[in-house]
């Protein structure tokens, strides 16, 4: 799989699937989640509500992933995943890696060959960006998948540069 890192807006990525760093309610929120729901339109929220009414009555568990339509986004699907909240006292890295692995699994089930990922858990959930980038890139590299291209979409240039350095180092 080709992996690249870009600075940009995940809601503008021309890919088969966009990953949403969702909260467990699946009903929208701030950051990436809010941007995807606002730009994608009410179709995404309608499918999320249907998921809550059926399979995920208590919300989507941390590390798991589920897909909906992408509504008005330039993608076919949104793959929602709930990242772990960072804790300096508890290693939640396996849950963060599960987010990426499960998103790739869902992408494979959908037949998506291009997927754009945000930096999961590195916003309001407090994960240190440098470690979040390492976790993301290592997991994407090490996961068997039919996805042909994964793009890590980063909000600022310093994070993109770090991701580029880590990609070049391996």
PDB file of C-alpha atoms in Angstrom:
ATOM      1  CA  UNK A   1       0.000   0.000   0.000  1.00  0.00           C
ATOM      2  CA  UNK A   2       1.216   3.489  -0.830  1.00  0.00           C
ATOM      3  CA  UNK A   3       1.113   5.807   2.191  1.00  0.00           C
ATOM      4  CA  UNK A   4       1.428   9.550   1.935  1.00  0.00           C
ATOM      5  CA  UNK A   5       0.941  12.568   4.158  1.00  0.00           C
ATOM      6  CA  UNK A   6      -0.617  15.848   3.105  1.00  0.00           C
ATOM      7  CA  UNK A   7      -1.575  19.062   4.788  1.00  0.00           C
ATOM      8  CA  UNK A   8      -5.177  19.810   4.119  1.00  0.00           C
ATOM      9  CA  UNK A   9      -8.860  19.503   4.833  1.00  0.00           C
ATOM     10  CA  UNK A  10     -10.026  15.907   5.056  1.00  0.00           C
ATOM     11  CA  UNK A  11     -13.484  16.873   3.790  1.00  0.00           C
ATOM     12  CA  UNK A  12     -11.938  17.854   0.428  1.00  0.00           C
ATOM     13  CA  UNK A  13     -10.044  14.621  -0.240  1.00  0.00           C
ATOM     14  CA  UNK A  14     -10.875  12.848  -3.508  1.00  0.00           C
ATOM     15  CA  UNK A  15     -10.852   9.272  -2.193  1.00  0.00           C
ATOM     16  CA  UNK A  16     -13.183   6.306  -1.918  1.00  0.00           C
ATOM     17  CA  UNK A  17     -13.493   6.624   1.862  1.00  0.00           C
ATOM     18  CA  UNK A  18     -12.816   9.324   4.433  1.00  0.00           C
ATOM     19  CA  UNK A  19     -12.179   8.290   8.020  1.00  0.00           C
ATOM     20  CA  UNK A  20     -14.009  10.233  10.703  1.00  0.00           C
ATOM     21  CA  UNK A  21     -12.457  10.563  14.146  1.00  0.00           C
ATOM     22  CA  UNK A  22     -15.911  10.284  15.691  1.00  0.00           C
ATOM     23  CA  UNK A  23     -17.171  10.338  19.226  1.00  0.00           C
ATOM     24  CA  UNK A  24     -18.933   7.212  20.438  1.00  0.00           C
ATOM     25  CA  UNK A  25     -22.408   8.703  19.959  1.00  0.00           C
ATOM     26  CA  UNK A  26     -21.867   8.879  16.174  1.00  0.00           C
ATOM     27  CA  UNK A  27     -24.053  11.978  16.211  1.00  0.00           C
ATOM     28  CA  UNK A  28     -21.479  14.615  15.331  1.00  0.00           C
ATOM     29  CA  UNK A  29     -19.298  16.779  17.486  1.00  0.00           C
ATOM     30  CA  UNK A  30     -16.342  19.100  17.110  1.00  0.00           C
ATOM     31  CA  UNK A  31     -13.101  18.935  15.163  1.00  0.00           C
ATOM     32  CA  UNK A  32     -12.909  16.453  12.286  1.00  0.00           C
ATOM     33  CA  UNK A  33     -16.229  14.887  13.320  1.00  0.00           C
ATOM     34  CA  UNK A  34     -18.103  18.177  13.175  1.00  0.00           C
ATOM     35  CA  UNK A  35     -16.486  19.186   9.874  1.00  0.00           C
ATOM     36  CA  UNK A  36     -17.434  15.881   8.231  1.00  0.00           C
ATOM     37  CA  UNK A  37     -21.031  16.081   9.443  1.00  0.00           C
ATOM     38  CA  UNK A  38     -21.407  19.748   8.409  1.00  0.00           C
ATOM     39  CA  UNK A  39     -19.891  19.312   4.974  1.00  0.00           C
ATOM     40  CA  UNK A  40     -21.378  15.880   4.296  1.00  0.00           C
ATOM     41  CA  UNK A  41     -24.900  16.941   5.109  1.00  0.00           C
ATOM     42  CA  UNK A  42     -27.871  15.305   6.829  1.00  0.00           C
ATOM     43  CA  UNK A  43     -27.512  11.946   5.060  1.00  0.00           C
ATOM     44  CA  UNK A  44     -24.528  11.038   7.241  1.00  0.00           C
ATOM     45  CA  UNK A  45     -26.351  11.918  10.448  1.00  0.00           C
ATOM     46  CA  UNK A  46     -29.420   9.955   9.315  1.00  0.00           C
ATOM     47  CA  UNK A  47     -27.337   6.808   8.789  1.00  0.00           C
ATOM     48  CA  UNK A  48     -25.535   7.347  12.101  1.00  0.00           C
ATOM     49  CA  UNK A  49     -28.881   7.609  13.874  1.00  0.00           C
ATOM     50  CA  UNK A  50     -29.989   4.369  12.218  1.00  0.00           C
ATOM     51  CA  UNK A  51     -26.797   2.662  13.439  1.00  0.00           C
ATOM     52  CA  UNK A  52     -27.486   3.915  16.967  1.00  0.00           C
ATOM     53  CA  UNK A  53     -31.048   2.602  16.760  1.00  0.00           C
ATOM     54  CA  UNK A  54     -29.885  -0.833  15.641  1.00  0.00           C
ATOM     55  CA  UNK A  55     -26.356  -2.182  16.226  1.00  0.00           C
ATOM     56  CA  UNK A  56     -24.819   0.539  18.388  1.00  0.00           C
ATOM     57  CA  UNK A  57     -27.446   1.534  20.948  1.00  0.00           C
ATOM     58  CA  UNK A  58     -24.759   2.313  23.513  1.00  0.00           C
ATOM     59  CA  UNK A  59     -22.502   3.972  20.952  1.00  0.00           C
ATOM     60  CA  UNK A  60     -19.582   2.787  18.857  1.00  0.00           C
ATOM     61  CA  UNK A  61     -16.905   1.204  21.070  1.00  0.00           C
ATOM     62  CA  UNK A  62     -13.416   2.709  21.110  1.00  0.00           C
ATOM     63  CA  UNK A  63     -11.197   1.197  18.417  1.00  0.00           C
ATOM     64  CA  UNK A  64     -14.079  -0.121  16.327  1.00  0.00           C
ATOM     65  CA  UNK A  65     -15.162   1.201  12.910  1.00  0.00           C
ATOM     66  CA  UNK A  66     -18.372   1.405  10.903  1.00  0.00           C
ATOM     67  CA  UNK A  67     -19.246   2.956   7.533  1.00  0.00           C
ATOM     68  CA  UNK A  68     -21.965   5.282   6.301  1.00  0.00           C
ATOM     69  CA  UNK A  69     -22.613   7.225   3.140  1.00  0.00           C
ATOM     70  CA  UNK A  70     -20.426  10.268   2.561  1.00  0.00           C
ATOM     71  CA  UNK A  71     -23.398  12.462   1.685  1.00  0.00           C
ATOM     72  CA  UNK A  72     -22.133  15.558  -0.126  1.00  0.00           C
ATOM     73  CA  UNK A  73     -18.444  14.818   0.479  1.00  0.00           C
ATOM     74  CA  UNK A  74     -16.273  13.947  -2.551  1.00  0.00           C
ATOM     75  CA  UNK A  75     -16.006  10.335  -1.340  1.00  0.00           C
ATOM     76  CA  UNK A  76     -18.343   7.359  -1.458  1.00  0.00           C
ATOM     77  CA  UNK A  77     -18.167   6.474   2.228  1.00  0.00           C
ATOM     78  CA  UNK A  78     -17.272   7.782   5.654  1.00  0.00           C
ATOM     79  CA  UNK A  79     -15.683   5.237   7.972  1.00  0.00           C
ATOM     80  CA  UNK A  80     -16.329   6.307  11.564  1.00  0.00           C
ATOM     81  CA  UNK A  81     -13.957   5.237  14.339  1.00  0.00           C
ATOM     82  CA  UNK A  82     -13.665   6.250  17.988  1.00  0.00           C
ATOM     83  CA  UNK A  83     -10.140   6.902  19.157  1.00  0.00           C
ATOM     84  CA  UNK A  84      -9.025   6.498  22.739  1.00  0.00           C
ATOM     85  CA  UNK A  85      -8.556   9.449  25.056  1.00  0.00           C
ATOM     86  CA  UNK A  86      -4.845   9.796  25.854  1.00  0.00           C
ATOM     87  CA  UNK A  87      -3.686   8.858  29.335  1.00  0.00           C
ATOM     88  CA  UNK A  88      -0.131   9.196  30.586  1.00  0.00           C
ATOM     89  CA  UNK A  89      -0.874   6.544  33.218  1.00  0.00           C
ATOM     90  CA  UNK A  90      -2.431   3.878  30.987  1.00  0.00           C
ATOM     91  CA  UNK A  91      -1.125   2.594  27.655  1.00  0.00           C
ATOM     92  CA  UNK A  92      -4.054   2.903  25.265  1.00  0.00           C
ATOM     93  CA  UNK A  93      -1.871   2.505  22.161  1.00  0.00           C
ATOM     94  CA  UNK A  94      -3.461  -0.848  21.217  1.00  0.00           C
ATOM     95  CA  UNK A  95      -6.860   0.872  20.964  1.00  0.00           C
ATOM     96  CA  UNK A  96      -5.397   3.620  18.771  1.00  0.00           C
ATOM     97  CA  UNK A  97      -3.845   1.035  16.458  1.00  0.00           C
ATOM     98  CA  UNK A  98      -7.183  -0.834  16.405  1.00  0.00           C
ATOM     99  CA  UNK A  99      -8.803   2.286  14.951  1.00  0.00           C
ATOM    100  CA  UNK A 100      -6.522   2.209  11.913  1.00  0.00           C
ATOM    101  CA  UNK A 101      -6.697  -1.588  11.484  1.00  0.00           C
ATOM    102  CA  UNK A 102     -10.489  -1.674  11.772  1.00  0.00           C
ATOM    103  CA  UNK A 103     -10.879   1.209   9.335  1.00  0.00           C
ATOM    104  CA  UNK A 104      -8.782  -0.710   6.802  1.00  0.00           C
ATOM    105  CA  UNK A 105     -10.889  -3.827   7.442  1.00  0.00           C
ATOM    106  CA  UNK A 106     -14.090  -1.861   6.787  1.00  0.00           C
ATOM    107  CA  UNK A 107     -12.502  -0.276   3.687  1.00  0.00           C
ATOM    108  CA  UNK A 108     -11.719  -3.785   2.416  1.00  0.00           C
ATOM    109  CA  UNK A 109     -15.321  -4.878   3.042  1.00  0.00           C
ATOM    110  CA  UNK A 110     -16.550  -1.863   1.062  1.00  0.00           C
ATOM    111  CA  UNK A 111     -14.070  -2.347  -1.779  1.00  0.00           C
ATOM    112  CA  UNK A 112     -12.451   1.047  -1.154  1.00  0.00           C
ATOM    113  CA  UNK A 113      -8.949   1.337  -2.609  1.00  0.00           C
ATOM    114  CA  UNK A 114      -8.173   4.911  -1.513  1.00  0.00           C
ATOM    115  CA  UNK A 115      -8.697   6.082   2.071  1.00  0.00           C
ATOM    116  CA  UNK A 116      -7.974   9.412   3.791  1.00  0.00           C
ATOM    117  CA  UNK A 117      -7.256   9.333   7.525  1.00  0.00           C
ATOM    118  CA  UNK A 118      -7.160  12.172  10.037  1.00  0.00           C
ATOM    119  CA  UNK A 119      -4.711  11.984  12.930  1.00  0.00           C
ATOM    120  CA  UNK A 120      -6.979  10.004  15.257  1.00  0.00           C
ATOM    121  CA  UNK A 121      -7.072  11.040  18.946  1.00  0.00           C
ATOM    122  CA  UNK A 122      -4.551  13.875  18.514  1.00  0.00           C
ATOM    123  CA  UNK A 123      -7.088  16.670  18.876  1.00  0.00           C
ATOM    124  CA  UNK A 124      -9.391  17.080  21.847  1.00  0.00           C
ATOM    125  CA  UNK A 125      -8.567  13.506  22.992  1.00  0.00           C
ATOM    126  CA  UNK A 126      -5.070  14.770  23.841  1.00  0.00           C
ATOM    127  CA  UNK A 127      -2.809  12.202  22.174  1.00  0.00           C
ATOM    128  CA  UNK A 128       0.669  13.699  21.590  1.00  0.00           C
ATOM    129  CA  UNK A 129       0.877  14.382  17.852  1.00  0.00           C
ATOM    130  CA  UNK A 130       4.341  12.919  17.316  1.00  0.00           C
ATOM    131  CA  UNK A 131       3.336   9.584  18.849  1.00  0.00           C
ATOM    132  CA  UNK A 132      -0.050   9.620  17.088  1.00  0.00           C
ATOM    133  CA  UNK A 133       1.752  10.025  13.742  1.00  0.00           C
ATOM    134  CA  UNK A 134       4.138   7.155  14.538  1.00  0.00           C
ATOM    135  CA  UNK A 135       1.275   4.899  15.635  1.00  0.00           C
ATOM    136  CA  UNK A 136      -0.723   5.730  12.499  1.00  0.00           C
ATOM    137  CA  UNK A 137       2.107   5.185  10.037  1.00  0.00           C
ATOM    138  CA  UNK A 138       3.381   1.992  11.661  1.00  0.00           C
ATOM    139  CA  UNK A 139      -0.106   0.494  11.792  1.00  0.00           C
ATOM    140  CA  UNK A 140      -0.889   1.431   8.199  1.00  0.00           C
ATOM    141  CA  UNK A 141       2.430  -0.102   7.070  1.00  0.00           C
ATOM    142  CA  UNK A 142       1.946  -3.311   9.045  1.00  0.00           C
ATOM    143  CA  UNK A 143      -1.708  -4.060   8.254  1.00  0.00           C
ATOM    144  CA  UNK A 144      -2.565  -6.391   5.395  1.00  0.00           C
ATOM    145  CA  UNK A 145      -5.207  -4.775   3.213  1.00  0.00           C
ATOM    146  CA  UNK A 146      -6.462  -4.427  -0.343  1.00  0.00           C
ATOM    147  CA  UNK A 147      -6.396  -0.633   0.065  1.00  0.00           C
ATOM    148  CA  UNK A 148      -3.933   0.708  -2.481  1.00  0.00           C
ATOM    149  CA  UNK A 149      -3.378   4.213  -1.096  1.00  0.00           C
ATOM    150  CA  UNK A 150      -3.777   5.610   2.405  1.00  0.00           C
ATOM    151  CA  UNK A 151      -3.395   9.342   2.908  1.00  0.00           C
ATOM    152  CA  UNK A 152      -2.773  10.832   6.332  1.00  0.00           C
ATOM    153  CA  UNK A 153      -4.380  14.283   6.187  1.00  0.00           C
ATOM    154  CA  UNK A 154      -2.785  16.637   8.680  1.00  0.00           C
ATOM    155  CA  UNK A 155      -3.994  20.016   9.795  1.00  0.00           C
ATOM    156  CA  UNK A 156      -0.666  21.826   9.944  1.00  0.00           C
ATOM    157  CA  UNK A 157       2.716  21.858   8.236  1.00  0.00           C
ATOM    158  CA  UNK A 158       4.908  20.766  11.201  1.00  0.00           C
ATOM    159  CA  UNK A 159       2.869  17.562  11.548  1.00  0.00           C
ATOM    160  CA  UNK A 160       3.035  16.925   7.804  1.00  0.00           C
ATOM    161  CA  UNK A 161       6.807  17.399   7.814  1.00  0.00           C
ATOM    162  CA  UNK A 162       7.202  14.960  10.712  1.00  0.00           C
ATOM    163  CA  UNK A 163       5.056  12.404   8.908  1.00  0.00           C
ATOM    164  CA  UNK A 164       7.140  12.837   5.740  1.00  0.00           C
ATOM    165  CA  UNK A 165      10.353  12.317   7.738  1.00  0.00           C
ATOM    166  CA  UNK A 166       8.973   9.145   9.312  1.00  0.00           C
ATOM    167  CA  UNK A 167       7.787   7.849   5.950  1.00  0.00           C
ATOM    168  CA  UNK A 168      11.206   8.464   4.401  1.00  0.00           C
ATOM    169  CA  UNK A 169      13.046   6.831   7.316  1.00  0.00           C
ATOM    170  CA  UNK A 170      11.577   3.391   6.667  1.00  0.00           C
TER     171      UNK A 170
END
